[in-house]
Structures are given as structure tokens and as C-alpha cells.
Amino acid sequence: MLKKQAQLGHKANVVCIRENTVNLRDSVYGQICWAIDKLHMTDEFKYSVSPMRITHISSGSAFYFYGGDKPEKLKSNTIQNVIALWFNL
């Protein structure tokens, strides 16, 4: 879904929430990186772990990662153009 939007130059963001912040990098973040690699799009993205985000370079679309154990971080961010929410317990 994000692939098509990004290739069309549309801004489309995905919010990824994991039950606890500690496991984000090794689980959800790693799975998104793996999927991007399988789509042969690795060079089209910028990868950051602080803050944890994967951003499509040309469109600005991004995957945002949050831990469900820190709801205050969710409330303090306003993310526009959200097309999907990934919630993983």
C-alpha cells in the first residue's frame, strides 16, 4: 500500500505500535526493513533508530514506530496522511 503511494509521490504514513518499546527494533522495525528489501526498495528509504522511523526519500512518506507502554509519546505526536496502523501485541 505504501509502496504504490510513495512511487506516485503521494505522502502516506504508517504508524506501527508494539506492546512494549524494548522489542520494537528487533521485531516490527526489523520486519519492515526485511519487507522493503524484498521489494528491492532499500535505497529509496532513509533508516533512523532515534527517533525510530523509516522514511521514503522522495515522497517523505514514513513508518513511525511507538511502544504501547509509553502512551504519552503517542499523544504528543501529530502525524498526518496516515493510511495504515500496525498494532502488534
PDB file of N, CA and C in Angstrom:
ATOM      1  N   MET A   1       0.825  -1.179   0.000  1.00  0.00           N
ATOM      2  CA  MET A   1       0.000   0.000   0.000  1.00  0.00           C
ATOM      3  C   MET A   1       0.878   1.254   0.000  1.00  0.00           C
ATOM      4  N   LEU A   2       1.849   1.323   0.917  1.00  0.00           N
ATOM      5  CA  LEU A   2       2.737   2.478   0.976  1.00  0.00           C
ATOM      6  C   LEU A   2       3.616   2.542  -0.265  1.00  0.00           C
ATOM      7  N   LYS A   3       4.010   1.385  -0.784  1.00  0.00           N
ATOM      8  CA  LYS A   3       4.872   1.351  -1.966  1.00  0.00           C
ATOM      9  C   LYS A   3       4.229   2.100  -3.122  1.00  0.00           C
ATOM     10  N   LYS A   4       2.985   1.798  -3.414  1.00  0.00           N
ATOM     11  CA  LYS A   4       2.295   2.440  -4.535  1.00  0.00           C
ATOM     12  C   LYS A   4       2.165   3.941  -4.305  1.00  0.00           C
ATOM     13  N   GLN A   5       1.747   4.334  -3.113  1.00  0.00           N
ATOM     14  CA  GLN A   5       1.579   5.751  -2.803  1.00  0.00           C
ATOM     15  C   GLN A   5       2.907   6.501  -2.905  1.00  0.00           C
ATOM     16  N   ALA A   6       3.967   5.914  -2.380  1.00  0.00           N
ATOM     17  CA  ALA A   6       5.284   6.551  -2.423  1.00  0.00           C
ATOM     18  C   ALA A   6       5.785   6.688  -3.853  1.00  0.00           C
ATOM     19  N   GLN A   7       5.592   5.662  -4.662  1.00  0.00           N
ATOM     20  CA  GLN A   7       6.043   5.720  -6.050  1.00  0.00           C
ATOM     21  C   GLN A   7       5.263   6.748  -6.858  1.00  0.00           C
ATOM     22  N   LEU A   8       4.029   7.026  -6.441  1.00  0.00           N
ATOM     23  CA  LEU A   8       3.233   8.058  -7.104  1.00  0.00           C
ATOM     24  C   LEU A   8       3.567   9.449  -6.573  1.00  0.00           C
ATOM     25  N   GLY A   9       4.442   9.506  -5.562  1.00  0.00           N
ATOM     26  CA  GLY A   9       4.837  10.784  -4.980  1.00  0.00           C
ATOM     27  C   GLY A   9       3.864  11.316  -3.947  1.00  0.00           C
ATOM     28  N   HIS A  10       2.925  10.486  -3.511  1.00  0.00           N
ATOM     29  CA  HIS A  10       1.950  10.901  -2.506  1.00  0.00           C
ATOM     30  C   HIS A  10       2.519  10.695  -1.109  1.00  0.00           C
ATOM     31  N   LYS A  11       2.184  11.573  -0.208  1.00  0.00           N
ATOM     32  CA  LYS A  11       2.588  11.416   1.192  1.00  0.00           C
ATOM     33  C   LYS A  11       1.603  10.466   1.867  1.00  0.00           C
ATOM     34  N   ALA A  12       2.095   9.361   2.391  1.00  0.00           N
ATOM     35  CA  ALA A  12       1.263   8.353   3.043  1.00  0.00           C
ATOM     36  C   ALA A  12       2.083   7.749   4.180  1.00  0.00           C
ATOM     37  N   ASN A  13       1.582   7.845   5.398  1.00  0.00           N
ATOM     38  CA  ASN A  13       2.320   7.379   6.562  1.00  0.00           C
ATOM     39  C   ASN A  13       1.669   6.161   7.207  1.00  0.00           C
ATOM     40  N   VAL A  14       2.512   5.344   7.836  1.00  0.00           N
ATOM     41  CA  VAL A  14       2.054   4.161   8.558  1.00  0.00           C
ATOM     42  C   VAL A  14       2.552   4.278   9.999  1.00  0.00           C
ATOM     43  N   VAL A  15       1.660   4.087  10.960  1.00  0.00           N
ATOM     44  CA  VAL A  15       2.021   4.101  12.373  1.00  0.00           C
ATOM     45  C   VAL A  15       2.085   2.655  12.849  1.00  0.00           C
ATOM     46  N   CYS A  16       3.223   2.277  13.436  1.00  0.00           N
ATOM     47  CA  CYS A  16       3.441   0.913  13.922  1.00  0.00           C
ATOM     48  C   CYS A  16       3.570   0.951  15.443  1.00  0.00           C
ATOM     49  N   ILE A  17       2.729   0.185  16.127  1.00  0.00           N
ATOM     50  CA  ILE A  17       2.735   0.163  17.588  1.00  0.00           C
ATOM     51  C   ILE A  17       2.983  -1.263  18.062  1.00  0.00           C
ATOM     52  N   ARG A  18       3.941  -1.413  18.948  1.00  0.00           N
ATOM     53  CA  ARG A  18       4.271  -2.708  19.559  1.00  0.00           C
ATOM     54  C   ARG A  18       3.964  -2.610  21.047  1.00  0.00           C
ATOM     55  N   GLU A  19       3.600  -3.709  21.656  1.00  0.00           N
ATOM     56  CA  GLU A  19       3.198  -3.704  23.066  1.00  0.00           C
ATOM     57  C   GLU A  19       4.215  -2.990  23.955  1.00  0.00           C
ATOM     58  N   ASN A  20       5.496  -3.286  23.786  1.00  0.00           N
ATOM     59  CA  ASN A  20       6.493  -2.555  24.559  1.00  0.00           C
ATOM     60  C   ASN A  20       7.630  -2.069  23.674  1.00  0.00           C
ATOM     61  N   THR A  21       8.148  -0.919  24.050  1.00  0.00           N
ATOM     62  CA  THR A  21       9.157  -0.222  23.263  1.00  0.00           C
ATOM     63  C   THR A  21      10.437  -1.032  23.104  1.00  0.00           C
ATOM     64  N   VAL A  22      10.804  -1.788  24.118  1.00  0.00           N
ATOM     65  CA  VAL A  22      12.062  -2.530  24.119  1.00  0.00           C
ATOM     66  C   VAL A  22      12.195  -3.448  22.908  1.00  0.00           C
ATOM     67  N   ASN A  23      11.105  -4.055  22.472  1.00  0.00           N
ATOM     68  CA  ASN A  23      11.157  -5.031  21.382  1.00  0.00           C
ATOM     69  C   ASN A  23      10.928  -4.451  19.990  1.00  0.00           C
ATOM     70  N   LEU A  24      10.687  -3.163  19.884  1.00  0.00           N
ATOM     71  CA  LEU A  24      10.362  -2.567  18.583  1.00  0.00           C
ATOM     72  C   LEU A  24      11.423  -2.813  17.517  1.00  0.00           C
ATOM     73  N   ARG A  25      12.672  -2.518  17.844  1.00  0.00           N
ATOM     74  CA  ARG A  25      13.741  -2.592  16.846  1.00  0.00           C
ATOM     75  C   ARG A  25      13.942  -4.011  16.312  1.00  0.00           C
ATOM     76  N   ASP A  26      13.873  -4.985  17.192  1.00  0.00           N
ATOM     77  CA  ASP A  26      14.108  -6.372  16.775  1.00  0.00           C
ATOM     78  C   ASP A  26      12.893  -7.032  16.147  1.00  0.00           C
ATOM     79  N   SER A  27      11.726  -6.444  16.305  1.00  0.00           N
ATOM     80  CA  SER A  27      10.527  -7.087  15.772  1.00  0.00           C
ATOM     81  C   SER A  27       9.924  -6.298  14.616  1.00  0.00           C
ATOM     82  N   VAL A  28       9.082  -5.344  14.912  1.00  0.00           N
ATOM     83  CA  VAL A  28       8.336  -4.630  13.870  1.00  0.00           C
ATOM     84  C   VAL A  28       9.266  -3.861  12.931  1.00  0.00           C
ATOM     85  N   TYR A  29      10.207  -3.115  13.485  1.00  0.00           N
ATOM     86  CA  TYR A  29      11.156  -2.350  12.670  1.00  0.00           C
ATOM     87  C   TYR A  29      11.933  -3.290  11.742  1.00  0.00           C
ATOM     88  N   GLY A  30      12.403  -4.395  12.298  1.00  0.00           N
ATOM     89  CA  GLY A  30      13.135  -5.383  11.505  1.00  0.00           C
ATOM     90  C   GLY A  30      12.293  -6.007  10.406  1.00  0.00           C
ATOM     91  N   GLN A  31      11.026  -6.262  10.690  1.00  0.00           N
ATOM     92  CA  GLN A  31      10.132  -6.842   9.682  1.00  0.00           C
ATOM     93  C   GLN A  31       9.878  -5.868   8.531  1.00  0.00           C
ATOM     94  N   ILE A  32       9.730  -4.584   8.858  1.00  0.00           N
ATOM     95  CA  ILE A  32       9.522  -3.579   7.809  1.00  0.00           C
ATOM     96  C   ILE A  32      10.782  -3.469   6.948  1.00  0.00           C
ATOM     97  N   CYS A  33      11.952  -3.448   7.582  1.00  0.00           N
ATOM     98  CA  CYS A  33      13.214  -3.404   6.825  1.00  0.00           C
ATOM     99  C   CYS A  33      13.333  -4.614   5.901  1.00  0.00           C
ATOM    100  N   TRP A  34      12.984  -5.794   6.404  1.00  0.00           N
ATOM    101  CA  TRP A  34      13.031  -7.023   5.606  1.00  0.00           C
ATOM    102  C   TRP A  34      12.108  -6.906   4.394  1.00  0.00           C
ATOM    103  N   ALA A  35      10.872  -6.422   4.618  1.00  0.00           N
ATOM    104  CA  ALA A  35       9.896  -6.308   3.529  1.00  0.00           C
ATOM    105  C   ALA A  35      10.357  -5.305   2.473  1.00  0.00           C
ATOM    106  N   ILE A  36      10.920  -4.190   2.908  1.00  0.00           N
ATOM    107  CA  ILE A  36      11.426  -3.186   1.962  1.00  0.00           C
ATOM    108  C   ILE A  36      12.533  -3.796   1.110  1.00  0.00           C
ATOM    109  N   ASP A  37      13.400  -4.583   1.735  1.00  0.00           N
ATOM    110  CA  ASP A  37      14.475  -5.251   0.998  1.00  0.00           C
ATOM    111  C   ASP A  37      13.908  -6.242  -0.021  1.00  0.00           C
ATOM    112  N   LYS A  38      12.889  -7.004   0.364  1.00  0.00           N
ATOM    113  CA  LYS A  38      12.269  -7.968  -0.555  1.00  0.00           C
ATOM    114  C   LYS A  38      11.628  -7.276  -1.755  1.00  0.00           C
ATOM    115  N   LEU A  39      11.189  -6.041  -1.570  1.00  0.00           N
ATOM    116  CA  LEU A  39      10.597  -5.259  -2.664  1.00  0.00           C
ATOM    117  C   LEU A  39      11.661  -4.531  -3.486  1.00  0.00           C
ATOM    118  N   HIS A  40      12.939  -4.754  -3.140  1.00  0.00           N
ATOM    119  CA  HIS A  40      14.074  -4.118  -3.828  1.00  0.00           C
ATOM    120  C   HIS A  40      13.974  -2.594  -3.784  1.00  0.00           C
ATOM    121  N   MET A  41      13.582  -2.064  -2.629  1.00  0.00           N
ATOM    122  CA  MET A  41      13.414  -0.621  -2.458  1.00  0.00           C
ATOM    123  C   MET A  41      14.334  -0.050  -1.373  1.00  0.00           C
ATOM    124  N   THR A  42      15.308  -0.822  -0.913  1.00  0.00           N
ATOM    125  CA  THR A  42      16.156  -0.417   0.204  1.00  0.00           C
ATOM    126  C   THR A  42      16.780   0.960   0.002  1.00  0.00           C
ATOM    127  N   ASP A  43      17.273   1.245  -1.193  1.00  0.00           N
ATOM    128  CA  ASP A  43      17.938   2.522  -1.461  1.00  0.00           C
ATOM    129  C   ASP A  43      16.978   3.704  -1.525  1.00  0.00           C
ATOM    130  N   GLU A  44      15.681   3.436  -1.559  1.00  0.00           N
ATOM    131  CA  GLU A  44      14.692   4.513  -1.632  1.00  0.00           C
ATOM    132  C   GLU A  44      14.298   5.044  -0.259  1.00  0.00           C
ATOM    133  N   PHE A  45      14.824   4.428   0.813  1.00  0.00           N
ATOM    134  CA  PHE A  45      14.436   4.803   2.166  1.00  0.00           C
ATOM    135  C   PHE A  45      15.626   5.241   3.001  1.00  0.00           C
ATOM    136  N   LYS A  46      15.340   6.095   3.983  1.00  0.00           N
ATOM    137  CA  LYS A  46      16.315   6.521   4.983  1.00  0.00           C
ATOM    138  C   LYS A  46      15.895   5.865   6.296  1.00  0.00           C
ATOM    139  N   TYR A  47      16.844   5.248   6.988  1.00  0.00           N
ATOM    140  CA  TYR A  47      16.554   4.478   8.196  1.00  0.00           C
ATOM    141  C   TYR A  47      17.125   5.188   9.422  1.00  0.00           C
ATOM    142  N   SER A  48      16.299   5.352  10.449  1.00  0.00           N
ATOM    143  CA  SER A  48      16.712   6.032  11.672  1.00  0.00           C
ATOM    144  C   SER A  48      16.199   5.245  12.875  1.00  0.00           C
ATOM    145  N   VAL A  49      17.030   5.138  13.914  1.00  0.00           N
ATOM    146  CA  VAL A  49      16.580   4.448  15.124  1.00  0.00           C
ATOM    147  C   VAL A  49      16.311   5.417  16.277  1.00  0.00           C
ATOM    148  N   SER A  50      16.706   6.676  16.148  1.00  0.00           N
ATOM    149  CA  SER A  50      16.407   7.660  17.183  1.00  0.00           C
ATOM    150  C   SER A  50      16.138   9.015  16.540  1.00  0.00           C
ATOM    151  N   PRO A  51      14.884   9.337  16.288  1.00  0.00           N
ATOM    152  CA  PRO A  51      13.691   8.558  16.579  1.00  0.00           C
ATOM    153  C   PRO A  51      13.558   7.386  15.604  1.00  0.00           C
ATOM    154  N   MET A  52      12.871   6.348  16.016  1.00  0.00           N
ATOM    155  CA  MET A  52      12.714   5.162  15.185  1.00  0.00           C
ATOM    156  C   MET A  52      11.727   5.464  14.065  1.00  0.00           C
ATOM    157  N   ARG A  53      12.280   5.527  12.848  1.00  0.00           N
ATOM    158  CA  ARG A  53      11.468   5.916  11.700  1.00  0.00           C
ATOM    159  C   ARG A  53      12.142   5.413  10.429  1.00  0.00           C
ATOM    160  N   ILE A  54      11.333   5.060   9.450  1.00  0.00           N
ATOM    161  CA  ILE A  54      11.826   4.703   8.120  1.00  0.00           C
ATOM    162  C   ILE A  54      11.106   5.630   7.153  1.00  0.00           C
ATOM    163  N   THR A  55      11.872   6.444   6.419  1.00  0.00           N
ATOM    164  CA  THR A  55      11.288   7.488   5.576  1.00  0.00           C
ATOM    165  C   THR A  55      11.622   7.268   4.111  1.00  0.00           C
ATOM    166  N   HIS A  56      10.609   7.332   3.262  1.00  0.00           N
ATOM    167  CA  HIS A  56      10.808   7.262   1.819  1.00  0.00           C
ATOM    168  C   HIS A  56      11.417   8.594   1.390  1.00  0.00           C
ATOM    169  N   ILE A  57      12.576   8.552   0.770  1.00  0.00           N
ATOM    170  CA  ILE A  57      13.350   9.754   0.490  1.00  0.00           C
ATOM    171  C   ILE A  57      12.622  10.737  -0.414  1.00  0.00           C
ATOM    172  N   SER A  58      12.056  10.285  -1.503  1.00  0.00           N
ATOM    173  CA  SER A  58      11.470  11.230  -2.462  1.00  0.00           C
ATOM    174  C   SER A  58      10.085  11.736  -2.082  1.00  0.00           C
ATOM    175  N   SER A  59       9.272  10.930  -1.413  1.00  0.00           N
ATOM    176  CA  SER A  59       7.905  11.369  -1.096  1.00  0.00           C
ATOM    177  C   SER A  59       7.755  11.901   0.328  1.00  0.00           C
ATOM    178  N   GLY A  60       8.676  11.536   1.219  1.00  0.00           N
ATOM    179  CA  GLY A  60       8.555  11.932   2.619  1.00  0.00           C
ATOM    180  C   GLY A  60       7.628  11.034   3.415  1.00  0.00           C
ATOM    181  N   SER A  61       7.053  10.034   2.775  1.00  0.00           N
ATOM    182  CA  SER A  61       6.204   9.063   3.478  1.00  0.00           C
ATOM    183  C   SER A  61       7.058   8.312   4.493  1.00  0.00           C
ATOM    184  N   ALA A  62       6.438   7.891   5.600  1.00  0.00           N
ATOM    185  CA  ALA A  62       7.252   7.259   6.636  1.00  0.00           C
ATOM    186  C   ALA A  62       6.484   6.215   7.427  1.00  0.00           C
ATOM    187  N   PHE A  63       7.265   5.310   8.010  1.00  0.00           N
ATOM    188  CA  PHE A  63       6.785   4.381   9.018  1.00  0.00           C
ATOM    189  C   PHE A  63       7.221   4.972  10.358  1.00  0.00           C
ATOM    190  N   TYR A  64       6.282   5.181  11.263  1.00  0.00           N
ATOM    191  CA  TYR A  64       6.560   5.701  12.599  1.00  0.00           C
ATOM    192  C   TYR A  64       6.371   4.567  13.594  1.00  0.00           C
ATOM    193  N   PHE A  65       7.300   4.416  14.527  1.00  0.00           N
ATOM    194  CA  PHE A  65       7.278   3.297  15.468  1.00  0.00           C
ATOM    195  C   PHE A  65       7.130   3.792  16.901  1.00  0.00           C
ATOM    196  N   TYR A  66       6.185   3.185  17.635  1.00  0.00           N
ATOM    197  CA  TYR A  66       5.924   3.564  19.023  1.00  0.00           C
ATOM    198  C   TYR A  66       5.670   2.327  19.862  1.00  0.00           C
ATOM    199  N   GLY A  67       6.014   2.428  21.135  1.00  0.00           N
ATOM    200  CA  GLY A  67       5.701   1.371  22.082  1.00  0.00           C
ATOM    201  C   GLY A  67       4.377   1.657  22.765  1.00  0.00           C
ATOM    202  N   GLY A  68       3.540   0.646  22.886  1.00  0.00           N
ATOM    203  CA  GLY A  68       2.252   0.805  23.547  1.00  0.00           C
ATOM    204  C   GLY A  68       2.384   1.053  25.038  1.00  0.00           C
ATOM    205  N   ASP A  69       3.573   0.786  25.602  1.00  0.00           N
ATOM    206  CA  ASP A  69       3.802   1.009  27.027  1.00  0.00           C
ATOM    207  C   ASP A  69       4.131   2.463  27.346  1.00  0.00           C
ATOM    208  N   LYS A  70       4.243   3.312  26.309  1.00  0.00           N
ATOM    209  CA  LYS A  70       4.526   4.736  26.515  1.00  0.00           C
ATOM    210  C   LYS A  70       3.497   5.578  25.761  1.00  0.00           C
ATOM    211  N   PRO A  71       2.249   5.559  26.229  1.00  0.00           N
ATOM    212  CA  PRO A  71       1.181   6.260  25.504  1.00  0.00           C
ATOM    213  C   PRO A  71       1.385   7.763  25.403  1.00  0.00           C
ATOM    214  N   GLU A  72       2.173   8.348  26.318  1.00  0.00           N
ATOM    215  CA  GLU A  72       2.415   9.786  26.247  1.00  0.00           C
ATOM    216  C   GLU A  72       3.152  10.179  24.967  1.00  0.00           C
ATOM    217  N   LYS A  73       3.966   9.301  24.439  1.00  0.00           N
ATOM    218  CA  LYS A  73       4.657   9.590  23.181  1.00  0.00           C
ATOM    219  C   LYS A  73       3.692   9.573  22.004  1.00  0.00           C
ATOM    220  N   LEU A  74       2.679   8.735  22.084  1.00  0.00           N
ATOM    221  CA  LEU A  74       1.667   8.697  21.025  1.00  0.00           C
ATOM    222  C   LEU A  74       0.850   9.977  21.011  1.00  0.00           C
ATOM    223  N   LYS A  75       0.476  10.453  22.195  1.00  0.00           N
ATOM    224  CA  LYS A  75      -0.374  11.637  22.287  1.00  0.00           C
ATOM    225  C   LYS A  75       0.352  12.907  21.863  1.00  0.00           C
ATOM    226  N   SER A  76       1.669  12.949  22.024  1.00  0.00           N
ATOM    227  CA  SER A  76       2.410  14.176  21.747  1.00  0.00           C
ATOM    228  C   SER A  76       2.751  14.354  20.268  1.00  0.00           C
ATOM    229  N   ASN A  77       2.451  13.388  19.443  1.00  0.00           N
ATOM    230  CA  ASN A  77       2.773  13.473  18.016  1.00  0.00           C
ATOM    231  C   ASN A  77       1.515  13.628  17.176  1.00  0.00           C
ATOM    232  N   THR A  78       1.621  14.488  16.191  1.00  0.00           N
ATOM    233  CA  THR A  78       0.526  14.617  15.225  1.00  0.00           C
ATOM    234  C   THR A  78       1.076  14.186  13.873  1.00  0.00           C
ATOM    235  N   ILE A  79       0.572  13.089  13.388  1.00  0.00           N
ATOM    236  CA  ILE A  79       1.026  12.536  12.111  1.00  0.00           C
ATOM    237  C   ILE A  79      -0.130  12.622  11.131  1.00  0.00           C
ATOM    238  N   GLN A  80       0.100  13.289  10.035  1.00  0.00           N
ATOM    239  CA  GLN A  80      -0.940  13.431   9.021  1.00  0.00           C
ATOM    240  C   GLN A  80      -0.784  12.357   7.952  1.00  0.00           C
ATOM    241  N   ASN A  81      -1.797  12.222   7.132  1.00  0.00           N
ATOM    242  CA  ASN A  81      -1.785  11.307   5.984  1.00  0.00           C
ATOM    243  C   ASN A  81      -1.525   9.853   6.377  1.00  0.00           C
ATOM    244  N   VAL A  82      -2.098   9.417   7.490  1.00  0.00           N
ATOM    245  CA  VAL A  82      -1.946   8.030   7.942  1.00  0.00           C
ATOM    246  C   VAL A  82      -2.870   7.142   7.112  1.00  0.00           C
ATOM    247  N   ILE A  83      -2.283   6.137   6.459  1.00  0.00           N
ATOM    248  CA  ILE A  83      -3.081   5.225   5.636  1.00  0.00           C
ATOM    249  C   ILE A  83      -3.223   3.853   6.277  1.00  0.00           C
ATOM    250  N   ALA A  84      -2.400   3.584   7.324  1.00  0.00           N
ATOM    251  CA  ALA A  84      -2.476   2.275   7.978  1.00  0.00           C
ATOM    252  C   ALA A  84      -1.927   2.357   9.395  1.00  0.00           C
ATOM    253  N   LEU A  85      -2.433   1.464  10.237  1.00  0.00           N
ATOM    254  CA  LEU A  85      -1.958   1.319  11.605  1.00  0.00           C
ATOM    255  C   LEU A  85      -1.617  -0.148  11.809  1.00  0.00           C
ATOM    256  N   TRP A  86      -0.395  -0.417  12.243  1.00  0.00           N
ATOM    257  CA  TRP A  86       0.040  -1.772  12.533  1.00  0.00           C
ATOM    258  C   TRP A  86       0.141  -1.878  14.053  1.00  0.00           C
ATOM    259  N   PHE A  87      -0.691  -2.702  14.655  1.00  0.00           N
ATOM    260  CA  PHE A  87      -0.681  -2.894  16.101  1.00  0.00           C
ATOM    261  C   PHE A  87      -0.283  -4.326  16.379  1.00  0.00           C
ATOM    262  N   ASN A  88       0.809  -4.514  17.116  1.00  0.00           N
ATOM    263  CA  ASN A  88       1.356  -5.837  17.372  1.00  0.00           C
ATOM    264  C   ASN A  88       1.508  -6.036  18.874  1.00  0.00           C
ATOM    265  N   LEU A  89       0.839  -7.031  19.419  1.00  0.00           N
ATOM    266  CA  LEU A  89       0.971  -7.321  20.856  1.00  0.00           C
ATOM    267  C   LEU A  89       2.161  -8.188  21.139  1.00  0.00           C
TER     268      LEU A  89
END
